[in-house]
Coordinates of C-alpha atoms in Angstrom, one line a residue:
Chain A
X211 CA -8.5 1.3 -9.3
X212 CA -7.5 -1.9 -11.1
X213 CA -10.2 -4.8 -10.7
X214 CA -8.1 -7.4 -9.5
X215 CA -7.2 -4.7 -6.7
X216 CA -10.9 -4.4 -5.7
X217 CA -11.3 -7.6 -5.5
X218 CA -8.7 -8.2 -2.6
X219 CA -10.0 -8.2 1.0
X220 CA -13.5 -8.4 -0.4
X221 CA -13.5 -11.7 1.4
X222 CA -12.8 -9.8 4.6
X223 CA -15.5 -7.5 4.9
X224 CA -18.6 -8.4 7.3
X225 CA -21.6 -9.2 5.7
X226 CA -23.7 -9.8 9.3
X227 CA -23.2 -5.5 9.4
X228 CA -26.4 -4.0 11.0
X229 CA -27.0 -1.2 8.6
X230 CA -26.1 1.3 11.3
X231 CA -26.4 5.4 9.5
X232 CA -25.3 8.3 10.7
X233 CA -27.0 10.1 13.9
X234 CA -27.6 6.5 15.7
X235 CA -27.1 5.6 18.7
X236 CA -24.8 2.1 18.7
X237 CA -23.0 0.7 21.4
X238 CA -19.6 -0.9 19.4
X239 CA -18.2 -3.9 21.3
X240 CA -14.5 -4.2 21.1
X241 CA -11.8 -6.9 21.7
X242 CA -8.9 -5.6 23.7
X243 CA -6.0 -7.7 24.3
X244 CA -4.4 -7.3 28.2
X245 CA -1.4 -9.8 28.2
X246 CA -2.8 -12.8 26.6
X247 CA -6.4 -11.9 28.1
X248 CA -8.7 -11.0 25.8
X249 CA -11.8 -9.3 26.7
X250 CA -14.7 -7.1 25.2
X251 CA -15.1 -3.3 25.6
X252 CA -18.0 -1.2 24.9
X253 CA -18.4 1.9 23.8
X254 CA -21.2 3.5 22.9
X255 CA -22.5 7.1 21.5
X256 CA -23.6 8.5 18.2
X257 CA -22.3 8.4 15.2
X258 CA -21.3 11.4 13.9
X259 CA -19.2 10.5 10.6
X260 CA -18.9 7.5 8.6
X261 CA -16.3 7.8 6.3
X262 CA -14.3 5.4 2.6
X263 CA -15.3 3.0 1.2
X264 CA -14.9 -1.3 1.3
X265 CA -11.9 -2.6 3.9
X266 CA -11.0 1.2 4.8
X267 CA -14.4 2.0 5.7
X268 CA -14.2 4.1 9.3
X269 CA -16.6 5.3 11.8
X270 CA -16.6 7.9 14.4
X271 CA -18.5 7.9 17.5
X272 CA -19.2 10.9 19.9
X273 CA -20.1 10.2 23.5
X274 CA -20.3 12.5 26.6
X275 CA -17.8 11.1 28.8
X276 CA -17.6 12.5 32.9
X277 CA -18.6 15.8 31.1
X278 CA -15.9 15.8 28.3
X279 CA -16.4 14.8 24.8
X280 CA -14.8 11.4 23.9
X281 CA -14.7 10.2 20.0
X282 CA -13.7 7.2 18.8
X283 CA -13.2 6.3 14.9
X284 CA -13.3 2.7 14.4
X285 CA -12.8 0.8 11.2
X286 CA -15.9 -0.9 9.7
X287 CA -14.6 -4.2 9.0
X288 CA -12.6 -4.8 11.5
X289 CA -11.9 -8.2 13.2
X290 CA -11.3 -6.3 16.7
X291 CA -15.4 -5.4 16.3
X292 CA -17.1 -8.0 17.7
X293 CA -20.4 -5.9 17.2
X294 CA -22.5 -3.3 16.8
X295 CA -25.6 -2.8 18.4
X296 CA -28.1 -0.2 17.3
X297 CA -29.2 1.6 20.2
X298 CA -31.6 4.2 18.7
X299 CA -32.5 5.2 14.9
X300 CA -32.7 8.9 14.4
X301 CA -33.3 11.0 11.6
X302 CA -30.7 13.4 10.3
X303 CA -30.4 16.0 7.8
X304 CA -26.6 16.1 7.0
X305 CA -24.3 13.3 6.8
X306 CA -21.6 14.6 9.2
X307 CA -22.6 15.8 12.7
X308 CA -19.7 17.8 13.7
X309 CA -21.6 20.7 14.6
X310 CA -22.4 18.4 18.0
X311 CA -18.5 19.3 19.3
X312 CA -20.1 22.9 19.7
X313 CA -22.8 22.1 22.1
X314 CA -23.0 22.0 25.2
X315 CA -24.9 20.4 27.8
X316 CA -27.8 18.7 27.1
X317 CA -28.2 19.3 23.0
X318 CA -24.5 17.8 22.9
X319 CA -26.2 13.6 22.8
X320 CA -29.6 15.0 21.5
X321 CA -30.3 13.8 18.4
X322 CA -33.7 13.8 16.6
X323 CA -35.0 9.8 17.1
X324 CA -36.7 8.7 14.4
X325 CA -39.6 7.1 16.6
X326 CA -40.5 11.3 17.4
X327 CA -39.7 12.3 13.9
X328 CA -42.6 9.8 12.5
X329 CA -44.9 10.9 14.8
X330 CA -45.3 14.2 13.9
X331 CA -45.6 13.5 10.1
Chain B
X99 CA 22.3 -15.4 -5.9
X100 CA 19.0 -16.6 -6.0
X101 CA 16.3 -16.5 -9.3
X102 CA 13.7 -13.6 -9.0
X103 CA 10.7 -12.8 -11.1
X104 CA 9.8 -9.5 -12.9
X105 CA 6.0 -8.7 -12.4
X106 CA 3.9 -5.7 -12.6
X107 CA 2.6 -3.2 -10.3
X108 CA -1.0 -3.5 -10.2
X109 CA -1.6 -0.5 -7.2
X110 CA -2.3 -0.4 -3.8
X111 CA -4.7 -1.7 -0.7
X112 CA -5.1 -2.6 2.4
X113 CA -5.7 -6.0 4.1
X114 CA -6.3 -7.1 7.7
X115 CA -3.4 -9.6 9.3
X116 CA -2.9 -12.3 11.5
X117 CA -2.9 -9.3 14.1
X118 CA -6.1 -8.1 13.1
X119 CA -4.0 -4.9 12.1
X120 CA -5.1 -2.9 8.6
X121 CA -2.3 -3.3 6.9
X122 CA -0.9 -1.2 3.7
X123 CA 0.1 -3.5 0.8
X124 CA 1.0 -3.3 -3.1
X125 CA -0.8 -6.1 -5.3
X126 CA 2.0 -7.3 -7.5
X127 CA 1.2 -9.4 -10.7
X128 CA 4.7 -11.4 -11.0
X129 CA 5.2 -13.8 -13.5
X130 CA 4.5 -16.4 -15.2
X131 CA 8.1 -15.7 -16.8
X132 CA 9.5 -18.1 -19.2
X133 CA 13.1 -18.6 -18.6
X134 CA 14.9 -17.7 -22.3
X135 CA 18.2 -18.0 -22.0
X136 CA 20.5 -20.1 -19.5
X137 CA 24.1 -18.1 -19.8
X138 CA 27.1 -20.7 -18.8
X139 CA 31.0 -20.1 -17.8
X140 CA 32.1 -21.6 -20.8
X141 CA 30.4 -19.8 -23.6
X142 CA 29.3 -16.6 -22.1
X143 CA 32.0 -16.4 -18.8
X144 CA 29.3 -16.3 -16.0
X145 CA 26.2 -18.0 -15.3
X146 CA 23.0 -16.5 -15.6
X147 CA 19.5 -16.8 -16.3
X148 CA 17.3 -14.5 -18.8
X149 CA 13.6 -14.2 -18.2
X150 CA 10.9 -12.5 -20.2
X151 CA 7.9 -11.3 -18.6
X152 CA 4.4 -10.0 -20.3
X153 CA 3.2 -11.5 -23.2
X154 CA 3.6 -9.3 -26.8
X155 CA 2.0 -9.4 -30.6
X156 CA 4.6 -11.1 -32.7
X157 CA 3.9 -7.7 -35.0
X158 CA 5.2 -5.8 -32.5
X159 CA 8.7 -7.4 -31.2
X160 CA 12.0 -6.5 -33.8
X161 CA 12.7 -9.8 -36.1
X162 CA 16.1 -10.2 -33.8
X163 CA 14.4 -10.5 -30.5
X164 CA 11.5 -12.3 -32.3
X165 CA 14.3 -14.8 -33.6
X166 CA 15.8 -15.0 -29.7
X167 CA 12.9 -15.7 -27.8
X168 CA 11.3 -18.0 -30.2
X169 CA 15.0 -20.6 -30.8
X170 CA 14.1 -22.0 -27.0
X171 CA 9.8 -22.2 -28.3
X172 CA 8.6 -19.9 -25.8
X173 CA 5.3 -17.4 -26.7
X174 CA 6.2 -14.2 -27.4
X175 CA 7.3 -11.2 -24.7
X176 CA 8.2 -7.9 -24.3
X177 CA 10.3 -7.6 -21.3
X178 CA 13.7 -9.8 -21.1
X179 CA 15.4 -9.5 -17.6
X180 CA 18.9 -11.1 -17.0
X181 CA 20.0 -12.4 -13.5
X182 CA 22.7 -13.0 -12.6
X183 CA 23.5 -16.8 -10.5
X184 CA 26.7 -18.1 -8.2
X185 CA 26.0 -21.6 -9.7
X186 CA 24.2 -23.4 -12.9
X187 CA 20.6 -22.8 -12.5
X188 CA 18.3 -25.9 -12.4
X189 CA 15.9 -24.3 -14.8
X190 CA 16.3 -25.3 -18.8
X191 CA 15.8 -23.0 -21.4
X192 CA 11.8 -23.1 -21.7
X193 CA 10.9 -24.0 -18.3
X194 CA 8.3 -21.2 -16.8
X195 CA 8.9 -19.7 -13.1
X196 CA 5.9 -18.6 -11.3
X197 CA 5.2 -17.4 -7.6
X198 CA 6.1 -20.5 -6.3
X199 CA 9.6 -19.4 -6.1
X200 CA 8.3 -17.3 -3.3
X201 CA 6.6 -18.0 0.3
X202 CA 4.4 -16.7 2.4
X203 CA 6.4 -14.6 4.9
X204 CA 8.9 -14.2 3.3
X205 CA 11.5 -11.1 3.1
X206 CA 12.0 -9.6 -0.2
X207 CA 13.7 -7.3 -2.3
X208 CA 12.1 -4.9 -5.2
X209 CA 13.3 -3.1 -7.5
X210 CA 11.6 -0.5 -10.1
X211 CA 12.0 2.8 -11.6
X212 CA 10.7 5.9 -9.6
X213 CA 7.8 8.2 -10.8
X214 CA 9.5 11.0 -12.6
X215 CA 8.7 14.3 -11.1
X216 CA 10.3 16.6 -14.0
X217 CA 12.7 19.5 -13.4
X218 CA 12.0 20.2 -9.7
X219 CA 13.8 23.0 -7.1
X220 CA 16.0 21.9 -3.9
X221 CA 13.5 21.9 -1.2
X222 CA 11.4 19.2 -3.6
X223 CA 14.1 17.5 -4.8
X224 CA 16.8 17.3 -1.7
X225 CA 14.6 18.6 1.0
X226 CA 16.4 21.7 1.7
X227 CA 14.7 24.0 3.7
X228 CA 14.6 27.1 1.5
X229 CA 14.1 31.0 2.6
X230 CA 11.9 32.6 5.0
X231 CA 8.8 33.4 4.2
X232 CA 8.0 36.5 5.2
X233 CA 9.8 39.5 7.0
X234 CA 11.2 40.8 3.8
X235 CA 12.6 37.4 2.4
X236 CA 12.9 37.5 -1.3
X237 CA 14.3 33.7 -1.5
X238 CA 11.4 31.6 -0.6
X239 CA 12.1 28.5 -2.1
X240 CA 15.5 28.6 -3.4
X241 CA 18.9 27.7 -3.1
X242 CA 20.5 30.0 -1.2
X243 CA 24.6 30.4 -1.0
X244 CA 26.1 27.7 -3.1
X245 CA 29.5 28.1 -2.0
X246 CA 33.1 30.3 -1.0
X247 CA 34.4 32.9 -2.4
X248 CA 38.1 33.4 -4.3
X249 CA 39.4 30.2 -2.0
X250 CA 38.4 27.8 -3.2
X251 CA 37.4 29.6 -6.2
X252 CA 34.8 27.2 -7.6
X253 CA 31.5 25.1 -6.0
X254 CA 32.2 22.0 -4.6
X255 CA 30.9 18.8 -6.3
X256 CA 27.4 17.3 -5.6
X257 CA 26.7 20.8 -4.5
X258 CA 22.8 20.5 -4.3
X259 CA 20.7 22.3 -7.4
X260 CA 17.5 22.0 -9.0
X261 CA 17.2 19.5 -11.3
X262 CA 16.1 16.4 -13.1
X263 CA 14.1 14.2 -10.2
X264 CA 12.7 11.1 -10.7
X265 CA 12.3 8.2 -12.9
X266 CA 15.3 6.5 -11.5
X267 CA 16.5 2.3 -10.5
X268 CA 15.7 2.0 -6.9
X269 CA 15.4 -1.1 -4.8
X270 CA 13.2 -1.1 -1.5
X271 CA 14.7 -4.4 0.5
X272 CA 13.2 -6.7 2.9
X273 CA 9.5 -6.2 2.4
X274 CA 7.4 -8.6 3.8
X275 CA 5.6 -11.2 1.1
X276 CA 2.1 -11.4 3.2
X277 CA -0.3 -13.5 0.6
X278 CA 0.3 -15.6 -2.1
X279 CA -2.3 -16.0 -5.1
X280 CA -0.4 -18.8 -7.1
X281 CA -3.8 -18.6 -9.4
X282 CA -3.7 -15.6 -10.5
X283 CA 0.0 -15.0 -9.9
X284 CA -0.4 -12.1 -7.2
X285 CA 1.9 -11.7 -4.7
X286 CA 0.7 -9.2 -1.5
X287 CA 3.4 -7.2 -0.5
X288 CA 3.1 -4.9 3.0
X289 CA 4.3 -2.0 2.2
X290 CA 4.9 0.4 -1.1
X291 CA 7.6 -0.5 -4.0
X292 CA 8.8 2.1 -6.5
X293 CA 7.4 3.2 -9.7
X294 CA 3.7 4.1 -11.0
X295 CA 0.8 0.8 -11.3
X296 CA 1.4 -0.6 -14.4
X297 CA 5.0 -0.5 -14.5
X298 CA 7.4 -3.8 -14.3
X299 CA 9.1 -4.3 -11.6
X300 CA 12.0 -7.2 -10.5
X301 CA 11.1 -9.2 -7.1
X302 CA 14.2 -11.1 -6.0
X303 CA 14.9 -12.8 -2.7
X304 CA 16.2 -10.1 0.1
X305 CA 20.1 -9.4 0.1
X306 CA 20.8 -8.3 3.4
X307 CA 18.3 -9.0 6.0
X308 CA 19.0 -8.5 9.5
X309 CA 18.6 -11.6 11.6
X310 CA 15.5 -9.3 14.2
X311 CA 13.8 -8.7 10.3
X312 CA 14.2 -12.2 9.9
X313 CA 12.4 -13.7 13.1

């Protein structure tokens, strides 16, 4: 890619980014617009994928939702993020988790936490 | 009509907006282009204005457009572009447009030469839909019945073949100008705009915009 390119929207990505990997649990606060209501939605869930680089950067979080799988991709930088809260650091082996959509029950939202994992070493 | 700038295509990105949307744009380099030649009514027949764009070696420009570009004292370039104007231009000979000419928001046109895609078959080139696939079929991708028989007794003009695709003029009107860098003459552009990065493009105000577009 041409420099000057890469350099556009560099001023737009977050630099306050928790350094969130894949397998965590995060809770992403959202802004949703109703009318000319604003207001902040959570989601939270683990985060199977992250995926591009710089202001294209994405995210996809899985979450059991009333017993069906729910999974949201969100875009890294994006002003509509108002934040992302680590929930739980775990410790994965691969860097997508889309082996997860083929479990059910309780192995669907368990992930190995990174707390465990250290213990045992 | 109004002046316009040539510039080059630098490639593509995306940017957030005022709508916090992710939106696609093309990075245009436009300008600095030094206006070479004012044409008037009385010498030439119309008016006009002839830009260069992109700055050249003197070693490499012939000795006639050497001679052209450097009567009105203006640095050597390798691209002239002449626009044609309703009225006498305020611009001399000499004076330099930039992206000032343009604003933030504002609609414009572009104009470049496609990528050329070769000799390509009809379902490429004119989106035909080609043969079946299977069941037999022998004609996958190609043409299929070009025509009658003994009435009328020849094909029909712009009867659609494979051909020559590609590498062609084509304007794209009405893209939005989102961001300005007057620095380092960029202009931001939502949307695509023919041609491969690198090449030169022209950026002129929008012809026809439709009064919605305009809002």
């Amino acid at each position: 890619m041409n420099q000057i390119v890469r350099e556009i929207g560099q001023d737009q990505l977050k630099t306050d980014l928790p350094p969130f990997k894949v397998g965590d649990g995060v809770k992403v606060h959202t802004r949703v617009r109703e009318g000319d209501k604003e207001r902040i939605q959570l989601f939270s869930g683990i985060v199977i994928a992250r995926r591009g680089t710089g202001i294209g950067e994405t995210f996809t979080v899985r979450r059991i939702s009333y017993g069906e799988g729910v999974e949201r991709v969100f875009p890294v930088h994006s002003p509509n993020i108002e934040k992302i809260e680590i929930d739980r650091e775990s410790v994965v082996r691969r860097a997508r988790l889309y082996h997860l959509r083929d479990r059910i029950g309780k192995s669907a939202t368990k992930v190995k936490e990174k707390r465990l994992a250290e213990r045992k070493r | 009509m109004k002046l316009a700038l040539l510039g080059k295509k630098l490639g593509m990105t995306q940017i957030y907006d005022s709508d916090n949307q992710l939106v696609p744009v093309t990075v245009i380099q436009a300008g600095p282009c030094p206006v070479v030649q004012v044409k008037n009514p009385e010498r030439d027949g119309y008016h006009a204005i002839q830009i260069g764009f992109s700055p050249q070696k003197e070693s490499r420009l012939t000795k006639g457009k050497l001679g052209h570009i450097r009567k009105v004292g203006v640095d050597p370039v390798s691209r002239l572009q002449e626009i044609r104007l309703g009225e006498a231009p305020e611009q001399k000979e000499g004076d330099v447009l930039n992206v000032s000419l343009f604003s933030e928001g504002e609609l414009i046109d572009v104009v470049g030469t496609t990528k050329g895609k070769g000799f390509q078959g009809v379902m490429k080139r004119f989106r035909t839909r080609g043969g079946p696939a299977s069941h037999g079929s022998m004609t996958h991708r190609r043409i299929g019945s070009i025509g009658l028989c003994q009435t009328p007794g020849h094909v029909f003009k712009n009867q659609k073949m494979p051909g020559h695709m590609g590498a062609v003029r084509r304007t794209v009107q009405n893209l939005k100008v989102l961001k300005i860098d007057a620095e380092k003459n960029l202009l931001l552009i939502r949307g695509n705009v023919p041609g491969a990065n690198g090449d030169t493009v022209l950026v002129r105000a929008a012809k026809k915009t439709r009064k919605a577009q305009a809002a």
